[in-house]
Coordinates of C-alpha atoms in Angstrom, one line a residue:
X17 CA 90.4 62.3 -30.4
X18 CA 87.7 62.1 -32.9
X19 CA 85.9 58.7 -33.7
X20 CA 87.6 58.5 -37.1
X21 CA 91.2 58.5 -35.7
X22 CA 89.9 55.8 -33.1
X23 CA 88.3 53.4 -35.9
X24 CA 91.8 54.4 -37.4
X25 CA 94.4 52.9 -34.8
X26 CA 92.0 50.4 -33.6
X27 CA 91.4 48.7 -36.7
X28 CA 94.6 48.2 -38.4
X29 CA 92.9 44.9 -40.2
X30 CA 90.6 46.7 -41.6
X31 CA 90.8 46.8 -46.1
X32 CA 88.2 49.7 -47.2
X33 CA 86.2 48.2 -50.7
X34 CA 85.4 52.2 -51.6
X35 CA 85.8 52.5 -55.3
X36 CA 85.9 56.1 -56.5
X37 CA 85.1 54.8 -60.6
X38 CA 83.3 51.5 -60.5
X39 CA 83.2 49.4 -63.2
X40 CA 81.6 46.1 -63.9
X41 CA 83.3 43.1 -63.6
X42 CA 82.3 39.7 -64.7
X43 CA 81.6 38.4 -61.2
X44 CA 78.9 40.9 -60.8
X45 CA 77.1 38.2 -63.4
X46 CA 77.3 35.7 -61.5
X47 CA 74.1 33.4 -60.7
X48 CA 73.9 34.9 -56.5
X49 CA 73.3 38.7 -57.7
X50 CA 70.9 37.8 -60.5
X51 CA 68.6 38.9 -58.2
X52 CA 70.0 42.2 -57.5
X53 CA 69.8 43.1 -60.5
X54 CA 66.7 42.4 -61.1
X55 CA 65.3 44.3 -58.3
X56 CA 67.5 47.2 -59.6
X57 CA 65.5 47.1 -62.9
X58 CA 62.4 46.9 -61.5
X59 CA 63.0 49.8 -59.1
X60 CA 64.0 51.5 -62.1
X61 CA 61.0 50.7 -64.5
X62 CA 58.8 51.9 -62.0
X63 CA 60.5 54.9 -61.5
X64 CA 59.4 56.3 -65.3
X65 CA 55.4 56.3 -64.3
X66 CA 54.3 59.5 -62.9
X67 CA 55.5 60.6 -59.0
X68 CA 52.5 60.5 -57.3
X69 CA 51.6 57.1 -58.4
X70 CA 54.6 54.9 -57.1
X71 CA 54.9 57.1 -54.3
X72 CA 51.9 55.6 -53.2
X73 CA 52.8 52.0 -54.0
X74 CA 56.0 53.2 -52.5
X75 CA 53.5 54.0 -48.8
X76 CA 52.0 50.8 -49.8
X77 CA 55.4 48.3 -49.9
X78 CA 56.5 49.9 -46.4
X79 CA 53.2 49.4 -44.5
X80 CA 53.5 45.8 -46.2
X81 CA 56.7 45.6 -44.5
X82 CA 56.3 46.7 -41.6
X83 CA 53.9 43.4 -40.9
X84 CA 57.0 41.2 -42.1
X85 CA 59.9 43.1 -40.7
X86 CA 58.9 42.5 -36.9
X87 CA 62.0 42.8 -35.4
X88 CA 62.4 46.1 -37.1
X89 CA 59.3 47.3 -36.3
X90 CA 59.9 46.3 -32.7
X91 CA 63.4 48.3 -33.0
X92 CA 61.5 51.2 -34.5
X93 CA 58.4 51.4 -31.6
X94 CA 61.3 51.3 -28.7
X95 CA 62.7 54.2 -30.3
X96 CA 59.6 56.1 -30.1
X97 CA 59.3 55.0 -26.9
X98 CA 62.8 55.9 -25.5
X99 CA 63.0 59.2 -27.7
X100 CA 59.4 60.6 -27.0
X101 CA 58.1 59.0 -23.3
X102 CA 55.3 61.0 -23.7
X103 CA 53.7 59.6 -26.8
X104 CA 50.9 57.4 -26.0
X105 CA 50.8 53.4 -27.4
X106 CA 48.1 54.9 -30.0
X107 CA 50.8 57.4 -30.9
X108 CA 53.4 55.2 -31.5
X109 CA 51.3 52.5 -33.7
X110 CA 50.2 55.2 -36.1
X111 CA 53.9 57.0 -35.8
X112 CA 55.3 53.7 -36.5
X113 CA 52.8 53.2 -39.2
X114 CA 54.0 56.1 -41.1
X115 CA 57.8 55.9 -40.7
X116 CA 57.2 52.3 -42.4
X117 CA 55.3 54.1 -45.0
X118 CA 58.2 56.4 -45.2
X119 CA 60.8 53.9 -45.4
X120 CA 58.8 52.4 -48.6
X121 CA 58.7 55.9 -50.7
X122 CA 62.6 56.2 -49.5
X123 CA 63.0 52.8 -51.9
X124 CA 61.8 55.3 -54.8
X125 CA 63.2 58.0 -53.8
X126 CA 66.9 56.4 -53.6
X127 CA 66.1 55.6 -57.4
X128 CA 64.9 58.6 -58.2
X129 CA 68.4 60.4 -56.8
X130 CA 70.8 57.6 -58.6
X131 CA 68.4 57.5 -61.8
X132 CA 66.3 60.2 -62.8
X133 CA 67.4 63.2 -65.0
X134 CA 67.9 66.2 -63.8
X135 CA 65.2 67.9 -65.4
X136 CA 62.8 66.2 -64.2
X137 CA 64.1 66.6 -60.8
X138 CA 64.1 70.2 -60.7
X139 CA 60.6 70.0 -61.2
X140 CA 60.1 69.1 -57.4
X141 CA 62.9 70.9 -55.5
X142 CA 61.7 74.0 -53.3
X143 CA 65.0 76.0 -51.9
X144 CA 64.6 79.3 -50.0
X145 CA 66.2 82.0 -52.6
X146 CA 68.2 83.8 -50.0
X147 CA 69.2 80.2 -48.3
X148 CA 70.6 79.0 -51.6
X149 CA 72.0 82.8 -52.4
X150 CA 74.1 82.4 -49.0
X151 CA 75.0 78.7 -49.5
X152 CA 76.4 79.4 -53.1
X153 CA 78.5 82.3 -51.9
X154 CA 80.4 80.2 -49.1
X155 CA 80.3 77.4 -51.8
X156 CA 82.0 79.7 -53.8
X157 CA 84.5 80.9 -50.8
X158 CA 87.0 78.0 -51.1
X159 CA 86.0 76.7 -47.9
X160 CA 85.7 73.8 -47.1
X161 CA 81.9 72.8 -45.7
X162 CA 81.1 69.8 -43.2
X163 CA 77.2 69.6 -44.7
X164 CA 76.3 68.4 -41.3
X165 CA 72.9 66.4 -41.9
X166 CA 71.4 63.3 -40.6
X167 CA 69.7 59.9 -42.0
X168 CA 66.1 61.1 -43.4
X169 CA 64.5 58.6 -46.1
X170 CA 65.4 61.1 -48.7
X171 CA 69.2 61.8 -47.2
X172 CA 69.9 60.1 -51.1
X173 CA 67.8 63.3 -52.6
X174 CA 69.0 65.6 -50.3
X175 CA 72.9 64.5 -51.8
X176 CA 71.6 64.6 -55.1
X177 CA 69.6 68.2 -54.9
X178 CA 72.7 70.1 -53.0
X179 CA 75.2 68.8 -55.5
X180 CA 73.0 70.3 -58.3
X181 CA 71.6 73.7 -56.9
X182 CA 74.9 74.5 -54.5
X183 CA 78.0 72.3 -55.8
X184 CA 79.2 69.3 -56.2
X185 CA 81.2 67.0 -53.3
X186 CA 82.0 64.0 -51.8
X187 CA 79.8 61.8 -49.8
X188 CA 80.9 59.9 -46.5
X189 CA 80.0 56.2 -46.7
X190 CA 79.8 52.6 -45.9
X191 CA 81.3 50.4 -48.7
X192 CA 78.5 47.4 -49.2
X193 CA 80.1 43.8 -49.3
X194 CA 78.0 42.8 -51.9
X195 CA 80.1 44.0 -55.0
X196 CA 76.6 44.9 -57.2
X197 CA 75.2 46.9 -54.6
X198 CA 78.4 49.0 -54.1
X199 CA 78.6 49.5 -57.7
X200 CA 75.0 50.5 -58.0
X201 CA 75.1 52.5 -54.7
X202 CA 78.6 54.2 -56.1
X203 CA 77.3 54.9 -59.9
X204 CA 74.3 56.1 -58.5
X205 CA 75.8 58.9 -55.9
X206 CA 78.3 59.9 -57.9
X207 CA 75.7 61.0 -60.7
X208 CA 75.9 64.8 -59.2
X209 CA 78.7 64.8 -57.2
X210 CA 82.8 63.9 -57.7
X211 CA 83.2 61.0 -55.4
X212 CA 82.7 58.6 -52.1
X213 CA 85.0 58.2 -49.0
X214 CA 84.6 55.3 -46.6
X215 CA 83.9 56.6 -43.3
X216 CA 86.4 54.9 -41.4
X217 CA 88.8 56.7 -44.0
X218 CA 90.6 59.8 -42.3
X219 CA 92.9 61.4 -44.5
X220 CA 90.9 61.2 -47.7
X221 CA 88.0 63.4 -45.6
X222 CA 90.5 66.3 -44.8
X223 CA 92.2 66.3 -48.0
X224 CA 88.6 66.6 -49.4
X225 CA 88.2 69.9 -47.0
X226 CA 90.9 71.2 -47.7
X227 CA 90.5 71.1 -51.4
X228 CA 87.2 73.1 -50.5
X229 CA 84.9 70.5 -51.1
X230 CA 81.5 69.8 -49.1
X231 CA 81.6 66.8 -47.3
X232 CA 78.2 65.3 -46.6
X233 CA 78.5 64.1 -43.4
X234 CA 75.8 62.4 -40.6
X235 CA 76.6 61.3 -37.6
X236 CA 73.1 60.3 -35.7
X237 CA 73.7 56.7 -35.8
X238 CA 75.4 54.7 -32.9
X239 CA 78.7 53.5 -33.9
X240 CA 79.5 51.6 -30.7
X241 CA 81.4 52.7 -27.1
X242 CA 84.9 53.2 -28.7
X243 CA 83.9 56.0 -30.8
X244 CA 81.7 58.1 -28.6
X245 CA 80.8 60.3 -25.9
X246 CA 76.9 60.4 -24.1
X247 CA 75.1 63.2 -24.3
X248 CA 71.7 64.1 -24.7
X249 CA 69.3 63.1 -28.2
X250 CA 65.7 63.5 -27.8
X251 CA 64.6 62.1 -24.6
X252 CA 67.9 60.0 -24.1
X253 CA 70.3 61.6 -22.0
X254 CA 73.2 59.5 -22.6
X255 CA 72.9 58.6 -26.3
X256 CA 76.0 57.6 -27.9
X257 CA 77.7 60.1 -30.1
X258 CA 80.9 60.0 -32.3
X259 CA 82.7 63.4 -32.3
X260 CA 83.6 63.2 -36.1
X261 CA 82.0 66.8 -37.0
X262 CA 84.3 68.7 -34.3
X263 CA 87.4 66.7 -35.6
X264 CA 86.7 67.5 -39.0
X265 CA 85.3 71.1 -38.3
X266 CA 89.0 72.2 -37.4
X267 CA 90.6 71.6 -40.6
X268 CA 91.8 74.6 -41.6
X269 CA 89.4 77.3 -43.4
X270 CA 86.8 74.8 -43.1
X271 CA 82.6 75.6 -42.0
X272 CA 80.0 73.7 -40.5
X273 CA 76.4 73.8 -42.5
X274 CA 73.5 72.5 -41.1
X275 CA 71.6 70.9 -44.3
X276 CA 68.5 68.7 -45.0
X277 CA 66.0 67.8 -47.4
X278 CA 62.4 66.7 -46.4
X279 CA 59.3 65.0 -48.3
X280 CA 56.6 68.1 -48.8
X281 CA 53.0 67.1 -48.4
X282 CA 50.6 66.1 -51.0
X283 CA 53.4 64.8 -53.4
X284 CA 54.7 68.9 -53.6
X285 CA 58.1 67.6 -54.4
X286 CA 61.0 68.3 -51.7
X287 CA 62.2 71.0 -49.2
X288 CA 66.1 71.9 -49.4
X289 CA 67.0 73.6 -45.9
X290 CA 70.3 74.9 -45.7
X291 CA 71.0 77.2 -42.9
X292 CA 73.4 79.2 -41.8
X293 CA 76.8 78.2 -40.8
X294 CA 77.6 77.1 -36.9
X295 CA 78.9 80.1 -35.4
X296 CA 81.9 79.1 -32.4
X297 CA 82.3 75.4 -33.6
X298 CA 84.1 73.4 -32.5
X299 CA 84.7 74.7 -29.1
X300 CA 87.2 72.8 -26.5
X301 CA 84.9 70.4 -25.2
X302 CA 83.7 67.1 -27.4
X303 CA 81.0 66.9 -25.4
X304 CA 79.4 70.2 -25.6
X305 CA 80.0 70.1 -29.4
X306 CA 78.3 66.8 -29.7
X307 CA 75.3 67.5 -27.8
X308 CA 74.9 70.8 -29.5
X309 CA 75.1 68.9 -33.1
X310 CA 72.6 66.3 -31.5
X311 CA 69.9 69.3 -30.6
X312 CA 70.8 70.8 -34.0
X313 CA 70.2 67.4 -35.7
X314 CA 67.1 66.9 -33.3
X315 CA 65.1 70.3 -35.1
X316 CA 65.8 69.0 -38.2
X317 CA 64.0 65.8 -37.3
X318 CA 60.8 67.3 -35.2
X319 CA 60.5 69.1 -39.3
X320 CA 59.4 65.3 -40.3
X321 CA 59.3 63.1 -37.7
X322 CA 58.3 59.9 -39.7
X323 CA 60.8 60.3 -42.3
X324 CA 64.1 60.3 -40.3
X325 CA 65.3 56.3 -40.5
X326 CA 63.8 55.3 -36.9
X327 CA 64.7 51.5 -37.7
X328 CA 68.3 51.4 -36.2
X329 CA 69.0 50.9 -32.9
X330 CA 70.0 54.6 -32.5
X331 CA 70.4 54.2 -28.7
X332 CA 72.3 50.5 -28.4
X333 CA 75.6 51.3 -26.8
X334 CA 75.2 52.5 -22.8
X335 CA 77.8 54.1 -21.0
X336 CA 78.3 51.4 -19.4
X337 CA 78.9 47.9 -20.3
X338 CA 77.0 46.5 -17.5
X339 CA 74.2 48.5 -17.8
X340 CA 70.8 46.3 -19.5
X341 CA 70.0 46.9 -22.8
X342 CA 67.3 49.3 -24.2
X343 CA 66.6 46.6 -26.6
X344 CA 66.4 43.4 -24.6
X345 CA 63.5 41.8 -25.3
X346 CA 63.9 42.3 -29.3

């Protein structure tokens, strides 16, 4: 049973907020998200100067925060620490250093995938030709494609830069509570592709597949006991998994594509990867096909360690209740 159908018959209670055409209402103008707003603005006017210079104020904000944020930045050096054993304390401070840094150009970045035109986007994308020959012919196949990605800082780019160069789809998604926020965060994906799904939303993700849409889909994150299996991630040998992609991956006539989009050096703009579909997938065991999505998931990381979003607690769920927590102490 895949973690979808779980959420599904476990959660009868639950009302998704997904809007597929937002609109503005007058509660959004209300004195409580004035603030939103404004920070929306802002993000936005500083968007228009030249790349290279907010992207350093971007470095900048996230260092700044990482001396206010401690608890994340706790979370973040106990990931390092369960992930990579082998990293040294001066390792992890400058690794943690740098994610923080990361996590403060990905503020930019976000705006730059909801805001800026496309022109000016193109100027920074980098796709292999024959990658983006082969993703474009299965594209064009009528099949329906399981982008199978994970959460980098630029995962809002990555959205943005397939829907342009490969096609357009539907993005898998948490529905915000605050109603700005979704509206912004829905406006804003929806700029290059057709629309958003809630994740704990079965049917709408198949009929999407079958329709032979790309569904962006990334399932690194810890969703909790219920909705898992253990197997391997990094260093971890009984991370928690959901088994979302092999319950989706057997919808009829439908491929698995392995697909992410990394920050190039220097302020060169942005690396597309898309490689070539998962061959044998799913097979008959959950567990096999989660572990082998976690070691796919795990080389696209080791591409740009300190961009992947290390500030979650990726490994909070044991296998078993009564076992301590790896985050105790924070």
């Amino acid at each position: 049973m895949s973690d979808h159908t779980q959420n599904s018959s476990t959660s009868s209670a639950y009302h998704s907020k997904a809007q597929e055409h937002p609109h503005l209402m007058w509660q959004m103008f209300l004195p409580q998200y004035w603030k939103d707003w404004f920070l929306m603005l802002l993000v936005r006017f500083i968007i228009l100067f030249p790349y290279p210079l907010f992207m350093k104020f971007g470095r900048f904000l996230g260092i700044l925060c990482m001396h206010i944020l401690k608890r994340r930045r706790k979370i973040t050096e106990q990931n390092f620490r369960l992930a990579m054993p082998e990293l040294t304390d001066t390792e992890v401070s400058d690794l943690v250093r740098e994610h923080f840094a990361n996590c403060g150009m990905g503020i930019f970045e976000t705006a730059m995938a909801w805001y800026w035109p496309e022109k000016r986007l193109r100027r920074l994308v980098h796709i292999d030709p024959e990658q983006e020959k082969k993703a474009r012919e299965i594209a064009e196949s009528g099949k329906g494609i399981i982008v199978l990605t994970c959460h980098f800082v630029t995962l809002e780019l990555m959205a943005r830069i397939y829907g342009t160069y490969i096609k357009k789809g539907v993005g898998v998604y948490r529905p915000n509570d605050n109603i700005v926020i979704e509206y912004l965060q829905v406006k804003g994906r929806t700029r290059s592709n057709l629309y958003l799904v809630d994740r704990r939303k079965i049917k709408p993700i198949i009929k999407a597949l079958m329709q032979g849409l790309p569904i962006w889909y990334a399932p690194d994150q810890d969703y909790g006991r219920r909705a898992a299996v253990f197997v391997p991630f990094f260093a971890v040998p009984d991370a928690a998994t959901v088994t979302g992609t092999s319950g989706f991956a057997r919808v009829k006539n439908t491929v698995v594509q392995p697909s992410y989009t990394i920050r190039l050096p220097d302020y060169q703009g942005y690396r597309l990867a898309i490689d070539d579909v998962l061959d044998n997938f799913p097979g008959d065991s959950e567990t096999e096909n989660a572990a082998r999505c976690n070691k796919i998931i795990e080389g696209m990381i080791k591409q740009a360690v300190p961009q992947y979003m290390w500030v979650h607690r990726r490994f909070k769920t044991t296998p078993s209740p009564d076992a301590p927590s790896r985050y105790h102490d924070i």
